[in-house]
N, CA and C of each residue as an Amber inpcrd file, in Angstrom:
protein
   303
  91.6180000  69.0280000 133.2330000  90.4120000  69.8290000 133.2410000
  89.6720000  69.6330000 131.9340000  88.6030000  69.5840000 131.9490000
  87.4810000  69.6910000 130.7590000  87.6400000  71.0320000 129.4670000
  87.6540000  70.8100000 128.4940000  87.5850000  71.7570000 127.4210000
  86.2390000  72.2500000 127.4750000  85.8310000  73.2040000 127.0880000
  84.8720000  74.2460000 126.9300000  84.9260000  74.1880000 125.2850000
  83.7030000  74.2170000 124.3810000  83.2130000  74.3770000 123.1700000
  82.3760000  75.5600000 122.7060000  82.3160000  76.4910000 123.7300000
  81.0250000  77.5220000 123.0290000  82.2500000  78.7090000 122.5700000
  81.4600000  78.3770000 121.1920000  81.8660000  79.6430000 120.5020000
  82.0820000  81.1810000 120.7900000  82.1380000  82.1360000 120.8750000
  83.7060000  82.4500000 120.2600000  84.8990000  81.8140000 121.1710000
  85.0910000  81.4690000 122.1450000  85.4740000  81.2380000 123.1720000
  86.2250000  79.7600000 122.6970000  87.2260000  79.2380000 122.5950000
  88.0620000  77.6990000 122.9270000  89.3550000  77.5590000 123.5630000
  88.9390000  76.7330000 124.2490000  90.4700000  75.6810000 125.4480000
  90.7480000  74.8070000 124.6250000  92.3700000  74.9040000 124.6840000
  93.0340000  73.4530000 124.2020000  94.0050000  73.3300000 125.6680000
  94.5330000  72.2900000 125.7040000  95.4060000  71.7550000 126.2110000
  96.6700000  72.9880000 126.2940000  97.4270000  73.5930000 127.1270000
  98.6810000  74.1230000 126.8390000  99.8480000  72.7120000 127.1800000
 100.7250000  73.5360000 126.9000000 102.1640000  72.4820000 127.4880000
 101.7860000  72.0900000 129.1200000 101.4400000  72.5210000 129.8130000
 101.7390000  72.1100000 131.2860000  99.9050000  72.1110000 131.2270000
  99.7560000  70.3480000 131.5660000  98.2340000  70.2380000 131.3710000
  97.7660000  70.7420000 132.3690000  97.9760000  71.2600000 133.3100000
  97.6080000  71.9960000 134.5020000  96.7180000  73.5300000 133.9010000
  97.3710000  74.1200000 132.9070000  97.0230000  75.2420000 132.5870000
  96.1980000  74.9650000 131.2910000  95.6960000  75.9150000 130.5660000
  94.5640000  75.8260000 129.4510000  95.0740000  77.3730000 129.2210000
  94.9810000  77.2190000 127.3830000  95.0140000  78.3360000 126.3800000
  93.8080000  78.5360000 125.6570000  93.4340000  79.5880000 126.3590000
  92.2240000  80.0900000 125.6280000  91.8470000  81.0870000 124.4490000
  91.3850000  80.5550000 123.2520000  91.3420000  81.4310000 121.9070000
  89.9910000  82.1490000 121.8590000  90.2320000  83.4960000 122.0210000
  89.8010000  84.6780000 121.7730000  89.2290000  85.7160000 120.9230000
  88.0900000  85.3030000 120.1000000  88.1490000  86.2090000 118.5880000
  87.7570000  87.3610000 118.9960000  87.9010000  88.6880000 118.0130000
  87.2690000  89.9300000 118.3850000  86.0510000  89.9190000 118.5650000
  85.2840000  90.7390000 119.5960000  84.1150000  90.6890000 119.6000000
  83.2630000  89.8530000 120.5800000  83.9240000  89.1700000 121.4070000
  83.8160000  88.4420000 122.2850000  84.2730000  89.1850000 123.3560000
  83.6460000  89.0830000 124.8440000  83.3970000  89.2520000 125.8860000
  85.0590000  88.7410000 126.8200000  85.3430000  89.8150000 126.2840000
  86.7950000  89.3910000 126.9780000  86.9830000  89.2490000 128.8570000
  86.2190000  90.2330000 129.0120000  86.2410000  90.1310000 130.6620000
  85.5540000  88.5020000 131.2500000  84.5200000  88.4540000 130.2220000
  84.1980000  86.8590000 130.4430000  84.7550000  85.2490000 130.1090000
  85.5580000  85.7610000 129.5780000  86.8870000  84.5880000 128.9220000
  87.5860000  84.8890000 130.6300000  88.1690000  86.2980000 130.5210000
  89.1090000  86.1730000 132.0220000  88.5290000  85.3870000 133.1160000
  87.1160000  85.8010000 133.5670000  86.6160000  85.4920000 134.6910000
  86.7390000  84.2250000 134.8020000  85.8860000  83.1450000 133.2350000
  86.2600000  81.8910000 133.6470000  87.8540000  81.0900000 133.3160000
  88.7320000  82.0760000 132.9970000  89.8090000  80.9820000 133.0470000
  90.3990000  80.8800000 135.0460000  91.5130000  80.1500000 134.7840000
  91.9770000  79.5950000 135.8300000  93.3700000  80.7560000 136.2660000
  93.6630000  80.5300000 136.9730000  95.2830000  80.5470000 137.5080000
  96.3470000  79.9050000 136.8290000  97.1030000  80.9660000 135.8150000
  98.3470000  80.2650000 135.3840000  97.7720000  80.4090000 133.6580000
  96.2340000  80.3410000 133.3350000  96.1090000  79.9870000 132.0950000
  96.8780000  80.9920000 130.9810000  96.6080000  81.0170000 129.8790000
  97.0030000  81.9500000 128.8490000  95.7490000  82.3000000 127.8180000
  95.6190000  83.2910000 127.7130000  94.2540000  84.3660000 127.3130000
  95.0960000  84.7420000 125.7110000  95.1310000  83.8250000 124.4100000
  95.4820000  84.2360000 123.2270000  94.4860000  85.0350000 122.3220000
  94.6410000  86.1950000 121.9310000  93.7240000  87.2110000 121.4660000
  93.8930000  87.3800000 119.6590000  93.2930000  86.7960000 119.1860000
  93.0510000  86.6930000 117.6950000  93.1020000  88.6550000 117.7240000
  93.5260000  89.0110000 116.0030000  93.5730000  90.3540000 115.6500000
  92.3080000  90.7650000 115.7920000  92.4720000  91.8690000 116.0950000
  90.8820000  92.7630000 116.2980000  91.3920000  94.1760000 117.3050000
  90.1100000  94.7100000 117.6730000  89.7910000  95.2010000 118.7180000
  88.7730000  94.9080000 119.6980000  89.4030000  95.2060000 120.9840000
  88.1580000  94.5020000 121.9980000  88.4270000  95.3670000 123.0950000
  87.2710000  95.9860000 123.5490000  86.2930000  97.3240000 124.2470000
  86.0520000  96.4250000 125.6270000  85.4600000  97.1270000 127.0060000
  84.5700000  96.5460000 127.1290000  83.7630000  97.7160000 127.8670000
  83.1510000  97.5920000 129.0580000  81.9930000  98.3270000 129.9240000
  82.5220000  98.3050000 131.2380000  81.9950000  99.4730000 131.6770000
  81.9510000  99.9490000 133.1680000  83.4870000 100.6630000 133.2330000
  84.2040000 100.2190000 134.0500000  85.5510000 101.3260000 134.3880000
  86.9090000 100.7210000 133.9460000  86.8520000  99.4230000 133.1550000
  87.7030000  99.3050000 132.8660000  87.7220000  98.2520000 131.3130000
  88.4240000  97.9660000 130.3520000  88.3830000  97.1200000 129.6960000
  88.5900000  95.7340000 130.1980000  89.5550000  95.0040000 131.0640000
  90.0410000  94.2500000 131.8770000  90.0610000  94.5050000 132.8000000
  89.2930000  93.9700000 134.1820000  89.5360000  93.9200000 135.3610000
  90.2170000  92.2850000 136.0730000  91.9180000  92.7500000 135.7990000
  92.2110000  91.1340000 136.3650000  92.0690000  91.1320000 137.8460000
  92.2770000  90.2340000 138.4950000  92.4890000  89.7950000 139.8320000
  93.3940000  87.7290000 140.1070000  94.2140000  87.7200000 139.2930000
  94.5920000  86.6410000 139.1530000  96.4970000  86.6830000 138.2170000
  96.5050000  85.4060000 138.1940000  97.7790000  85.0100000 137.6050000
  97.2210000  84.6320000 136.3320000  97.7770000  85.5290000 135.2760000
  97.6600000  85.0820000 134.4370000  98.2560000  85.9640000 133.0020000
  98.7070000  84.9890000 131.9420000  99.1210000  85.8360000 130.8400000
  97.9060000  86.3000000 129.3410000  98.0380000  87.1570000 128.8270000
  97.1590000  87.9120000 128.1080000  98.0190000  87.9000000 127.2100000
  98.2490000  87.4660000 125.8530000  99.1410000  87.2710000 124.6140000
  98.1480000  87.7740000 123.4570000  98.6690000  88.7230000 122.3190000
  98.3680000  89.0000000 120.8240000  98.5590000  87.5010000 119.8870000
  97.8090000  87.3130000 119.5340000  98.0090000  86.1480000 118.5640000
  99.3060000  86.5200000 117.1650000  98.9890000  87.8720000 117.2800000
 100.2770000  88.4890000 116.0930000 100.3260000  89.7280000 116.7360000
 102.0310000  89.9800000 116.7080000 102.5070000  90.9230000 118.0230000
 101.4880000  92.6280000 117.2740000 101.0700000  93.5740000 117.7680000
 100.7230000  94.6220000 117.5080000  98.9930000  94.5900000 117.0750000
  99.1150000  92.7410000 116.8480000  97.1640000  93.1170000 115.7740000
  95.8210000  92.9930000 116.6500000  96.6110000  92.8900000 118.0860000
  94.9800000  92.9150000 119.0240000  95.1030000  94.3230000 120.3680000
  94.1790000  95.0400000 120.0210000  93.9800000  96.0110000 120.8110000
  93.1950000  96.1980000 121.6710000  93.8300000  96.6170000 122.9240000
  92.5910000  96.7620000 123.8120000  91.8540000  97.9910000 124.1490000
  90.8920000  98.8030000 123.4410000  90.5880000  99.8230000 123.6670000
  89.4410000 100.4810000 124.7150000  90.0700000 101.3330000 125.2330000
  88.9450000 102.1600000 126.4840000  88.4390000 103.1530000 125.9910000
  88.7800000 103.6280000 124.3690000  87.6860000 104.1380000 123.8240000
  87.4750000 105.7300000 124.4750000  88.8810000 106.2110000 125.5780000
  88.6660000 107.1950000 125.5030000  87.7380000 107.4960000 126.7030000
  86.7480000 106.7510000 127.3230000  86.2180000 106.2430000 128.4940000
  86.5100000 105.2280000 129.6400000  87.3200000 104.9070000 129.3680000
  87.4690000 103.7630000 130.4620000  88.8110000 103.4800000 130.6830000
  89.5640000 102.8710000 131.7040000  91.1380000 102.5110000 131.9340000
  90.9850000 101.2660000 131.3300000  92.2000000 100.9260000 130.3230000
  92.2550000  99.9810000 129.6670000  92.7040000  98.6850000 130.3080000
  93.3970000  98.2970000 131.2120000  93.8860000  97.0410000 132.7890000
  93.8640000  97.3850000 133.6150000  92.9440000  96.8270000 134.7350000
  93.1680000  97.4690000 135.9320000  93.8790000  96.0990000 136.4100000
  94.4790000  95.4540000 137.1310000  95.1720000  94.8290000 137.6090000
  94.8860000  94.7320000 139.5350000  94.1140000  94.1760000 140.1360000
  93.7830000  94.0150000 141.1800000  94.7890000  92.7910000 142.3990000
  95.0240000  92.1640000 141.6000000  95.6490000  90.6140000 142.3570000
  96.5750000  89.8430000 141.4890000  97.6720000  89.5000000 141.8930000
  97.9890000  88.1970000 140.6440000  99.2470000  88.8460000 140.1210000
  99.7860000  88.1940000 139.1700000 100.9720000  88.6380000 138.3060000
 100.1750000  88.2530000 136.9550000 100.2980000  89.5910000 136.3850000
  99.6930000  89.6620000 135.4600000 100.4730000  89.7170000 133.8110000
 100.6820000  88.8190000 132.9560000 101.6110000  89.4640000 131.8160000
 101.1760000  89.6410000 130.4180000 101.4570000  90.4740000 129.8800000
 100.3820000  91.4890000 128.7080000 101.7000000  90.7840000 127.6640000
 101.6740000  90.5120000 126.5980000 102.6370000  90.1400000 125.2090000
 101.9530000  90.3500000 124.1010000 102.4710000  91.3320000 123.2870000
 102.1600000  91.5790000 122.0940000 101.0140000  92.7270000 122.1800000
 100.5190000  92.9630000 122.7300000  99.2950000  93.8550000 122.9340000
  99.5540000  95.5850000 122.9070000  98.3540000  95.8690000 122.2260000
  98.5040000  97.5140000 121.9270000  97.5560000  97.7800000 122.6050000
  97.5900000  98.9490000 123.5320000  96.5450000  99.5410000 124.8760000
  96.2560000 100.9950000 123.9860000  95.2000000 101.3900000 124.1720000
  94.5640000 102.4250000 123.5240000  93.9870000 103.1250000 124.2190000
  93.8500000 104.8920000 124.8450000  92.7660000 105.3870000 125.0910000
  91.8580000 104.9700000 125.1610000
């Protein structure tokens, strides 16, 4: 598959070239990283916090893993408004990640 270059957003190669690891900085549109990765990929989340809109922070519907770049330093916050994963379809696996109100 083709790498993607737009900033904040980058694909490299994972181990199984089938799949793609996508790097994540805070502040970036996380639901839009999900939407365009694939089945199987891995969603690596640089330290920060990352929010998003409407009813949920993450709305998955797919296979796929969601990893902290350093275990505890990326949060996903609902801010107290919103459910922080909703999980629709897929096997979904969360590593390293702190879920927040």
């Amino acid at each position: 598959r083709a790498a993607t270059s737009s900033p904040p957003l980058s694909r490299s190669a994972a181990r199984d070239p089938q799949h793609a690891i996508h790097s994540v900085e805070a502040g970036a549109s996380l639901q839009r990283v999900l939407s365009a990765a694939s089945v199987g990929d891995v969603i690596l989340l640089s330290n920060g916090t990352y929010t998003g809109s409407g009813d949920s922070v993450l709305d998955v519907a797919k296979d796929v893993t969601i990893r902290a770049r350093s275990v505890g330093g990326a949060v996903l916050d609902g801010e107290g408004l919103r459910r922080v994963v909703r999980v629709r379809s897929g096997t979904v696996v969360l590593e390293g990640l702190v879920l927040a109100g």
